[in-house]
Short mmCIF file of N, CA and C in Angstrom, two decimals:
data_model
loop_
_atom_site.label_atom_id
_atom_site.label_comp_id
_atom_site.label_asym_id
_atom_site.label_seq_id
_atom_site.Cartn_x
_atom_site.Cartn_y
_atom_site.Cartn_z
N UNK A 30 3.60 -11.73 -23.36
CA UNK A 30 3.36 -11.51 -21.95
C UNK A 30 2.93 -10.07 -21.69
N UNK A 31 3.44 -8.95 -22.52
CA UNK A 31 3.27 -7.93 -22.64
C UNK A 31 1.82 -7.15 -22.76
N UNK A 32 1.33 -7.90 -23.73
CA UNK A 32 0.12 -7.53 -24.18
C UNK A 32 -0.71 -8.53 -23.17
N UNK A 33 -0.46 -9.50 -23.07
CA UNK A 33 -1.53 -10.05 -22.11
C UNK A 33 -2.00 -8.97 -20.73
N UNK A 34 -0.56 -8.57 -20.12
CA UNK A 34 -0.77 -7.95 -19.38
C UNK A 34 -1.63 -6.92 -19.10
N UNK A 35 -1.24 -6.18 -20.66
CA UNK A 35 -2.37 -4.75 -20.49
C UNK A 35 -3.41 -5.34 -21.25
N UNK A 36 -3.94 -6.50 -21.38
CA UNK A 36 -5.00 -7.15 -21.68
C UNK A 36 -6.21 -7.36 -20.69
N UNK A 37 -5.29 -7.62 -19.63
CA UNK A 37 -6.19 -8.03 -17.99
C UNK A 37 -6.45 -7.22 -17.35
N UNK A 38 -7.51 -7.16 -16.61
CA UNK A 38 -8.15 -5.83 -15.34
C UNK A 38 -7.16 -5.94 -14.35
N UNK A 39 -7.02 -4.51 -13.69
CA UNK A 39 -6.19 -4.79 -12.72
C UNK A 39 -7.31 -4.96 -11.46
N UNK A 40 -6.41 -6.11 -10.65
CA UNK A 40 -7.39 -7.04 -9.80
C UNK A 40 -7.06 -6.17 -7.90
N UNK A 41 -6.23 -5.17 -8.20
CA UNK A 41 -5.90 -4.33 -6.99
C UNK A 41 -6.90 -4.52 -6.10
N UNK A 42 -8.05 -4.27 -5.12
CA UNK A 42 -9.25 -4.21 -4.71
C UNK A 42 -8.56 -6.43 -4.19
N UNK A 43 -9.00 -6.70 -5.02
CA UNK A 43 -8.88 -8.20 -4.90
C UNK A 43 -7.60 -8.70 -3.94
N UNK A 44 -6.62 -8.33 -4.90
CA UNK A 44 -5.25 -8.58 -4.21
C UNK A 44 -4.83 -8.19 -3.11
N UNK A 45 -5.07 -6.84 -2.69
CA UNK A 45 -5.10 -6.21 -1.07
C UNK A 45 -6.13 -7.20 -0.37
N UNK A 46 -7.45 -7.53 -0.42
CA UNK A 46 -8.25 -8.06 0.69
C UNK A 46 -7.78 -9.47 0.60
N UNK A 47 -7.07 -10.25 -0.24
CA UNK A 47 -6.30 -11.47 0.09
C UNK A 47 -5.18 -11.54 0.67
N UNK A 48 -3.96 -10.19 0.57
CA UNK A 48 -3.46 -10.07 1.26
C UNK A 48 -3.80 -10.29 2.60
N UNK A 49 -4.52 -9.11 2.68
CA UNK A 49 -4.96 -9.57 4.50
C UNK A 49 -5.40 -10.48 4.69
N UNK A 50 -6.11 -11.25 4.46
CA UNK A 50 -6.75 -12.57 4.48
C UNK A 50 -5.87 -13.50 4.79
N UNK A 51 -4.35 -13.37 4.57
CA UNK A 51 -3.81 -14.47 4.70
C UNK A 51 -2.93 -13.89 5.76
N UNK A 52 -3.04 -12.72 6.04
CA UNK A 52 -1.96 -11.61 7.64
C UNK A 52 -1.55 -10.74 7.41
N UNK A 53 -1.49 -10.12 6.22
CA UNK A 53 -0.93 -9.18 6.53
C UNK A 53 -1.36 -7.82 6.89
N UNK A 54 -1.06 -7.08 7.99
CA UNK A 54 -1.53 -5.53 8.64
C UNK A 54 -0.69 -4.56 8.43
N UNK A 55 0.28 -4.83 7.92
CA UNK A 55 1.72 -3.47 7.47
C UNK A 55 1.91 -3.15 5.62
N UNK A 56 1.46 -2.52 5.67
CA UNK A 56 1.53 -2.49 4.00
C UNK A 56 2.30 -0.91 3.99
N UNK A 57 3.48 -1.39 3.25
CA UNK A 57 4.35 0.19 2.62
C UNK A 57 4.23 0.14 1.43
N UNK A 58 4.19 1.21 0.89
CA UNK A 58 4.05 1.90 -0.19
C UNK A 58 5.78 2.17 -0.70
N UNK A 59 6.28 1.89 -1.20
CA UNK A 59 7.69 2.34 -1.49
C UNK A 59 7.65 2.71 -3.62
N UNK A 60 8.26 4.23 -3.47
CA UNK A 60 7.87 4.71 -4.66
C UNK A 60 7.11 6.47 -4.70
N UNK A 61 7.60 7.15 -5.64
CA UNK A 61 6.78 8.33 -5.26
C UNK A 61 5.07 8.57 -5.14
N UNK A 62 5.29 9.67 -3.81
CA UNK A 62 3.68 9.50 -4.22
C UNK A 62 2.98 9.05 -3.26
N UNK A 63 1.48 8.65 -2.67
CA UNK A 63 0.99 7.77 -1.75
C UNK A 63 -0.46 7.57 -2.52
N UNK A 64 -0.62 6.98 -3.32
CA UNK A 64 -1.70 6.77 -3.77
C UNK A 64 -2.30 5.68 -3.64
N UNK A 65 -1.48 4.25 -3.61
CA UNK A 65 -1.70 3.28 -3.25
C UNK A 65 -1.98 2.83 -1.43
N UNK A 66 -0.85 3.54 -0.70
CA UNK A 66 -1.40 3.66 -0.01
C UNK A 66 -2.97 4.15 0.51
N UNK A 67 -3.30 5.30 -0.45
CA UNK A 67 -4.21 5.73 0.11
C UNK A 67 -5.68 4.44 0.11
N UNK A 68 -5.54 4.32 -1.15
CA UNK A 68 -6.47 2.64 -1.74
C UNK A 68 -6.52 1.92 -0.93
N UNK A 69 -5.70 1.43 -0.20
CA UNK A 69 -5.48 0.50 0.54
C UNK A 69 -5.90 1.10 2.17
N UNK A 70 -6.22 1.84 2.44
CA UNK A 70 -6.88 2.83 3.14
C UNK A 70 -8.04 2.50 3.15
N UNK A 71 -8.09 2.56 2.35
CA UNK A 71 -10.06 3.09 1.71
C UNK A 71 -10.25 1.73 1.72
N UNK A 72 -9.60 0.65 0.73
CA UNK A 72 -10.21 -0.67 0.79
C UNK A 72 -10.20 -1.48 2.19
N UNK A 73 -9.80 -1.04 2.78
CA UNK A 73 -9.51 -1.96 4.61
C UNK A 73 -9.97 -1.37 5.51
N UNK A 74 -10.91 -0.07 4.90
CA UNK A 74 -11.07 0.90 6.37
C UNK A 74 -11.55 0.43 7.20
N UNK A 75 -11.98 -0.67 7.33
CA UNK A 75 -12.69 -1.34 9.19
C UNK A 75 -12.00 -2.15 9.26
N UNK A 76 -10.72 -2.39 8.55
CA UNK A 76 -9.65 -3.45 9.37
C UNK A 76 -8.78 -3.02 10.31
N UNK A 77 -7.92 -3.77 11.09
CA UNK A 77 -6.71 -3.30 11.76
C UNK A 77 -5.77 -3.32 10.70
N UNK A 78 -5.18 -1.88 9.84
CA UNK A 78 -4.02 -2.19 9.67
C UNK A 78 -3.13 -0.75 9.57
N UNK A 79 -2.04 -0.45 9.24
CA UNK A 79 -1.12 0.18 9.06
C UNK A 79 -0.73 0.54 7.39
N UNK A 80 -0.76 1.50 7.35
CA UNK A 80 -0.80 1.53 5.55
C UNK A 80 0.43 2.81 6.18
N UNK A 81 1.69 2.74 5.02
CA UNK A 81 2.74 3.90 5.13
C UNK A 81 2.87 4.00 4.13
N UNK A 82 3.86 5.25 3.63
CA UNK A 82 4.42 5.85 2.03
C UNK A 82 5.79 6.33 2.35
N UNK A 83 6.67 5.48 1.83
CA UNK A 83 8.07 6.25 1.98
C UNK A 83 7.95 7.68 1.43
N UNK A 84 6.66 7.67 0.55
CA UNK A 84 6.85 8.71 -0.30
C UNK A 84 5.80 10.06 0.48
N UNK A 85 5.86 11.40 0.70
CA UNK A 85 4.76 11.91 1.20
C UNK A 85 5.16 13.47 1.13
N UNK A 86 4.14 14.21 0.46
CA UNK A 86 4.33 15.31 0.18
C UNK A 86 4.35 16.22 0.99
N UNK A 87 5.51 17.25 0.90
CA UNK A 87 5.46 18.36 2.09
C UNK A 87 6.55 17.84 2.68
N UNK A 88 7.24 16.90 2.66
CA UNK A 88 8.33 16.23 3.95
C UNK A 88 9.61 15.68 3.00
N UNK A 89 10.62 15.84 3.63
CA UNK A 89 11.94 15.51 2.36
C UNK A 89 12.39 13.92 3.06
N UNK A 90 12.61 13.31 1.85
CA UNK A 90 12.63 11.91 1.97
C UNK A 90 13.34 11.57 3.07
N UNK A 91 14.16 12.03 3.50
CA UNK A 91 14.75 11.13 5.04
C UNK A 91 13.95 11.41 5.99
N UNK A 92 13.02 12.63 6.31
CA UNK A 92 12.48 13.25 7.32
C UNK A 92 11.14 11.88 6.70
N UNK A 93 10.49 11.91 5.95
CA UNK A 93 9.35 11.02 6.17
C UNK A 93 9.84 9.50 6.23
N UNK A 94 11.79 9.59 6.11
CA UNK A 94 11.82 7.52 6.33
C UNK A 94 11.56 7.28 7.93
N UNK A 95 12.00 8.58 8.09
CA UNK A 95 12.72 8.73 9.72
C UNK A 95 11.31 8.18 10.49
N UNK A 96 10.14 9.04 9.85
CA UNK A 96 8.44 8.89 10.40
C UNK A 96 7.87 7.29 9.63
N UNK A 97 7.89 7.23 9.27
CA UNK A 97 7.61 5.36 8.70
C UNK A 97 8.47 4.14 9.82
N UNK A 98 10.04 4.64 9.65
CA UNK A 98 10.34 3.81 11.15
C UNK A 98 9.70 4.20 12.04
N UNK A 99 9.89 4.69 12.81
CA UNK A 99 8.87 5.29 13.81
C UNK A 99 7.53 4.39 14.40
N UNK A 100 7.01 5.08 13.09
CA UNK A 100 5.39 4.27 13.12
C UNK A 100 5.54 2.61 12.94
N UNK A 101 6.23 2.08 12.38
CA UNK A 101 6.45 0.65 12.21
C UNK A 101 6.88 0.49 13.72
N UNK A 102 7.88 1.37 14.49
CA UNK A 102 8.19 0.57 15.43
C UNK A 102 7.00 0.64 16.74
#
C-alpha cells in the first residue's frame, strides 16, 4: 500500500475542484504552516469560498484560533 502510494501523482488540483463540486466553501487547513491553504486559494480563485490555516505565521496559535473562529462565524 506503501509503495503504491508514493507510486501515484498526487491528484490535489483534482480533489479540491470536486470537493467543491459537490459544496463545499470552508476549507481549513489544520497543521503547521498555510500552504495548502494557499493552493486552494489559487485553485478556486473565482469561486465563493473561505480557505483558513489554524496555522499562520507572525501570530501565536491561540491568537490565530481565536481569528479562524471569527472568520468562520
Amino acid at each position: 500500500l506503501l509503495t503504491h502510494h508514493f507510486d501515484q501523482p498526487v491528484l490535489f488540483e483534482k480533489e479540491i475542484r470536486q470537493i467543491h463540486a459537490d459544496g463545499a466553501r470552508v476549507f481549513i487547513e489544520v497543521g503547521p504552516g498555510k500552504v495548502l491553504t494557499d493552493l486552494v486559494g489559487r485553485i478556486l480563485k473565482d469561486q465563493p469560498i473561505t480557505a483558513l490555516a489554524i496555522d499562520a505565521p507572525g501570530r501565536a496559535g491561540w491568537t490565530q484560533l481565536g481569528h479562524v473562529f471569527a472568520r468562520l462565524w
